[in-house]
mmCIF file with all atom_site columns, C-alpha atoms in Angstrom:
data_model
loop_
_atom_site.group_PDB
_atom_site.id
_atom_site.type_symbol
_atom_site.label_atom_id
_atom_site.label_alt_id
_atom_site.label_comp_id
_atom_site.label_asym_id
_atom_site.label_entity_id
_atom_site.label_seq_id
_atom_site.pdbx_PDB_ins_code
_atom_site.Cartn_x
_atom_site.Cartn_y
_atom_site.Cartn_z
_atom_site.occupancy
_atom_site.B_iso_or_equiv
_atom_site.pdbx_formal_charge
_atom_site.auth_seq_id
_atom_site.auth_comp_id
_atom_site.auth_asym_id
_atom_site.auth_atom_id
_atom_site.pdbx_PDB_model_num
ATOM 1  C CA . MET A 1 1  ? -2.966  -9.505  -3.660  1.00 0.00 ? 1  MET A CA 1
ATOM 2  C CA . THR A 1 2  ? -1.884  -8.933  -0.101  1.00 0.00 ? 2  THR A CA 1
ATOM 3  C CA . ILE A 1 3  ? -0.937  -5.833  1.853   1.00 0.00 ? 3  ILE A CA 1
ATOM 4  C CA . THR A 1 4  ? 1.769   -5.963  4.492   1.00 0.00 ? 4  THR A CA 1
ATOM 5  C CA . CYS A 1 5  ? 2.594   -3.170  6.933   1.00 0.00 ? 5  CYS A CA 1
ATOM 6  C CA . LEU A 1 6  ? 6.155   -2.860  8.181   1.00 0.00 ? 6  LEU A CA 1
ATOM 7  C CA . LYS A 1 7  ? 7.792   -0.717  10.833  1.00 0.00 ? 7  LYS A CA 1
ATOM 8  C CA . ASN A 1 8  ? 11.571  -0.873  11.271  1.00 0.00 ? 8  ASN A CA 1
ATOM 9  C CA . GLY A 1 9  ? 11.650  -3.862  8.908   1.00 0.00 ? 9  GLY A CA 1
ATOM 10 C CA . LYS A 1 10 ? 9.224   -5.961  10.962  1.00 0.00 ? 10 LYS A CA 1
ATOM 11 C CA . GLU A 1 11 ? 5.644   -6.785  10.082  1.00 0.00 ? 11 GLU A CA 1
ATOM 12 C CA . ILE A 1 12 ? 3.096   -5.084  12.311  1.00 0.00 ? 12 ILE A CA 1
ATOM 13 C CA . ALA A 1 13 ? -0.606  -5.631  12.906  1.00 0.00 ? 13 ALA A CA 1
ATOM 14 C CA . LEU A 1 14 ? -2.796  -2.554  12.830  1.00 0.00 ? 14 LEU A CA 1
ATOM 15 C CA . ARG A 1 15 ? -5.741  -2.602  15.212  1.00 0.00 ? 15 ARG A CA 1
ATOM 16 C CA . ASP A 1 16 ? -6.819  0.970   16.007  1.00 0.00 ? 16 ASP A CA 1
ATOM 17 C CA . PRO A 1 17 ? -9.038  2.349   13.198  1.00 0.00 ? 17 PRO A CA 1
ATOM 18 C CA . LEU A 1 18 ? -8.302  5.915   14.367  1.00 0.00 ? 18 LEU A CA 1
ATOM 19 C CA . ASP A 1 19 ? -4.526  5.476   14.063  1.00 0.00 ? 19 ASP A CA 1
ATOM 20 C CA . LEU A 1 20 ? -3.014  7.274   11.042  1.00 0.00 ? 20 LEU A CA 1
ATOM 21 C CA . ASP A 1 21 ? -1.114  4.129   10.032  1.00 0.00 ? 21 ASP A CA 1
ATOM 22 C CA . PHE A 1 22 ? -4.372  2.163   9.974   1.00 0.00 ? 22 PHE A CA 1
ATOM 23 C CA . ILE A 1 23 ? -6.009  4.876   7.864   1.00 0.00 ? 23 ILE A CA 1
ATOM 24 C CA . GLU A 1 24 ? -3.118  4.697   5.360   1.00 0.00 ? 24 GLU A CA 1
ATOM 25 C CA . TYR A 1 25 ? -3.539  0.913   5.206   1.00 0.00 ? 25 TYR A CA 1
ATOM 26 C CA . ASP A 1 26 ? -7.305  1.267   4.748   1.00 0.00 ? 26 ASP A CA 1
ATOM 27 C CA . VAL A 1 27 ? -6.897  3.744   1.869   1.00 0.00 ? 27 VAL A CA 1
ATOM 28 C CA . VAL A 1 28 ? -4.521  1.381   0.057   1.00 0.00 ? 28 VAL A CA 1
ATOM 29 C CA . LYS A 1 29 ? -6.838  -1.583  0.703   1.00 0.00 ? 29 LYS A CA 1
ATOM 30 C CA . ASP A 1 30 ? -9.809  0.305   -0.769  1.00 0.00 ? 30 ASP A CA 1
ATOM 31 C CA . TYR A 1 31 ? -7.773  1.463   -3.753  1.00 0.00 ? 31 TYR A CA 1
ATOM 32 C CA . LEU A 1 32 ? -6.660  -2.105  -4.453  1.00 0.00 ? 32 LEU A CA 1
ATOM 33 C CA . LYS A 1 33 ? -10.323 -3.109  -4.610  1.00 0.00 ? 33 LYS A CA 1
ATOM 34 C CA . VAL A 1 34 ? -10.614 -0.726  -7.571  1.00 0.00 ? 34 VAL A CA 1
ATOM 35 C CA . ILE A 1 35 ? -7.392  -1.489  -9.472  1.00 0.00 ? 35 ILE A CA 1
ATOM 36 C CA . GLY A 1 36 ? -6.555  -4.958  -8.161  1.00 0.00 ? 36 GLY A CA 1
ATOM 37 C CA . HIS A 1 37 ? -7.940  -6.575  -11.314 1.00 0.00 ? 37 HIS A CA 1
ATOM 38 C CA . LEU A 1 38 ? -5.029  -5.062  -13.276 1.00 0.00 ? 38 LEU A CA 1
ATOM 39 C CA . GLU A 1 39 ? -2.588  -7.361  -11.479 1.00 0.00 ? 39 GLU A CA 1
ATOM 40 C CA . ARG A 1 40 ? -2.844  -11.001 -12.540 1.00 0.00 ? 40 ARG A CA 1
ATOM 41 C CA . ASN A 1 41 ? 0.048   -12.377 -10.469 1.00 0.00 ? 41 ASN A CA 1
ATOM 42 C CA . PRO A 1 42 ? -1.302  -14.102 -7.331  1.00 0.00 ? 42 PRO A CA 1
ATOM 43 C CA . GLU A 1 43 ? 2.120   -13.641 -5.668  1.00 0.00 ? 43 GLU A CA 1
ATOM 44 C CA . ALA A 1 44 ? 1.950   -9.840  -5.966  1.00 0.00 ? 44 ALA A CA 1
ATOM 45 C CA . ARG A 1 45 ? 1.849   -7.787  -2.804  1.00 0.00 ? 45 ARG A CA 1
ATOM 46 C CA . VAL A 1 46 ? 2.089   -4.244  -1.520  1.00 0.00 ? 46 VAL A CA 1
ATOM 47 C CA . GLU A 1 47 ? 4.350   -3.474  1.414   1.00 0.00 ? 47 GLU A CA 1
ATOM 48 C CA . ILE A 1 48 ? 3.694   -0.249  3.300   1.00 0.00 ? 48 ILE A CA 1
ATOM 49 C CA . ASP A 1 49 ? 6.763   0.866   5.238   1.00 0.00 ? 49 ASP A CA 1
ATOM 50 C CA . LEU A 1 50 ? 5.499   2.971   8.147   1.00 0.00 ? 50 LEU A CA 1
ATOM 51 C CA . THR A 1 51 ? 8.895   3.480   9.799   1.00 0.00 ? 51 THR A CA 1
ATOM 52 C CA . GLU A 1 52 ? 8.942   7.252   9.272   1.00 0.00 ? 52 GLU A CA 1
ATOM 53 C CA . PRO A 1 53 ? 5.901   9.029   10.718  1.00 0.00 ? 53 PRO A CA 1
ATOM 54 C CA . PHE A 1 54 ? 3.619   10.616  8.117   1.00 0.00 ? 54 PHE A CA 1
ATOM 55 C CA . ILE A 1 55 ? 5.847   9.446   5.216   1.00 0.00 ? 55 ILE A CA 1
ATOM 56 C CA . PRO A 1 56 ? 4.801   5.932   4.182   1.00 0.00 ? 56 PRO A CA 1
ATOM 57 C CA . LYS A 1 57 ? 6.869   4.185   1.533   1.00 0.00 ? 57 LYS A CA 1
ATOM 58 C CA . PHE A 1 58 ? 5.217   1.736   -0.823  1.00 0.00 ? 58 PHE A CA 1
ATOM 59 C CA . ASN A 1 59 ? 7.066   -1.297  -2.163  1.00 0.00 ? 59 ASN A CA 1
ATOM 60 C CA . LEU A 1 60 ? 5.301   -3.219  -4.910  1.00 0.00 ? 60 LEU A CA 1
ATOM 61 C CA . ILE A 1 61 ? 6.550   -6.801  -5.028  1.00 0.00 ? 61 ILE A CA 1
ATOM 62 C CA . ASN A 1 62 ? 5.996   -9.058  -8.071  1.00 0.00 ? 62 ASN A CA 1
ATOM 63 C CA . CYS A 1 63 ? 3.661   -6.480  -9.654  1.00 0.00 ? 63 CYS A CA 1
ATOM 64 C CA . SER A 1 64 ? 3.326   -5.823  -13.377 1.00 0.00 ? 64 SER A CA 1
ATOM 65 C CA . ASN A 1 65 ? 4.475   -2.549  -14.927 1.00 0.00 ? 65 ASN A CA 1
ATOM 66 C CA . SER A 1 66 ? 0.933   -1.473  -15.795 1.00 0.00 ? 66 SER A CA 1
ATOM 67 C CA . PHE A 1 67 ? -0.263  -2.062  -12.239 1.00 0.00 ? 67 PHE A CA 1
ATOM 68 C CA . THR A 1 68 ? 2.773   -0.277  -10.783 1.00 0.00 ? 68 THR A CA 1
ATOM 69 C CA . GLN A 1 69 ? 2.194   2.758   -13.000 1.00 0.00 ? 69 GLN A CA 1
ATOM 70 C CA . LYS A 1 70 ? -1.493  2.980   -12.099 1.00 0.00 ? 70 LYS A CA 1
ATOM 71 C CA . PHE A 1 71 ? -0.795  2.515   -8.388  1.00 0.00 ? 71 PHE A CA 1
ATOM 72 C CA . ASN A 1 72 ? 1.933   5.174   -8.316  1.00 0.00 ? 72 ASN A CA 1
ATOM 73 C CA . GLN A 1 73 ? -0.151  7.579   -10.381 1.00 0.00 ? 73 GLN A CA 1
ATOM 74 C CA . VAL A 1 74 ? -2.878  7.753   -7.747  1.00 0.00 ? 74 VAL A CA 1
ATOM 75 C CA . ILE A 1 75 ? -0.710  7.325   -4.638  1.00 0.00 ? 75 ILE A CA 1
ATOM 76 C CA . ASN A 1 76 ? 1.633   10.146  -5.677  1.00 0.00 ? 76 ASN A CA 1
ATOM 77 C CA . ARG A 1 77 ? -1.329  12.404  -6.461  1.00 0.00 ? 77 ARG A CA 1
ATOM 78 C CA . LYS A 1 78 ? -2.786  11.677  -3.006  1.00 0.00 ? 78 LYS A CA 1
ATOM 79 C CA . LYS A 1 79 ? 0.371   12.942  -1.292  1.00 0.00 ? 79 LYS A CA 1
ATOM 80 C CA . PHE A 1 80 ? -0.108  16.453  -2.661  1.00 0.00 ? 80 PHE A CA 1
ATOM 81 C CA . ALA A 1 81 ? -3.832  16.719  -2.000  1.00 0.00 ? 81 ALA A CA 1
#
C-alpha cells in the first residue's frame, strides 16, 4: 500500500518533519502499519489531498470496503479530537 500526497492536483514530496502536512502524512503512515493487513490488494493506495490548509482530504483508491470503513472510522474520529 502506498501513500501519495497531493497539492493542487500535483504530487508533492514532504521533507520537513515539523511541517503540519508532514505530520498528517506520518499519522496516516503509522495508522496503515496497524490496519494495512486488512487490505489485500497490492494496487491499493491512499491519496492525501493537502490543497486546503488544515483540511486534508483522503481518497482511498482500489481499497476494499472493510478497509475503507476501518480507515474512515479512525480518521473521522481523529478530526474531532
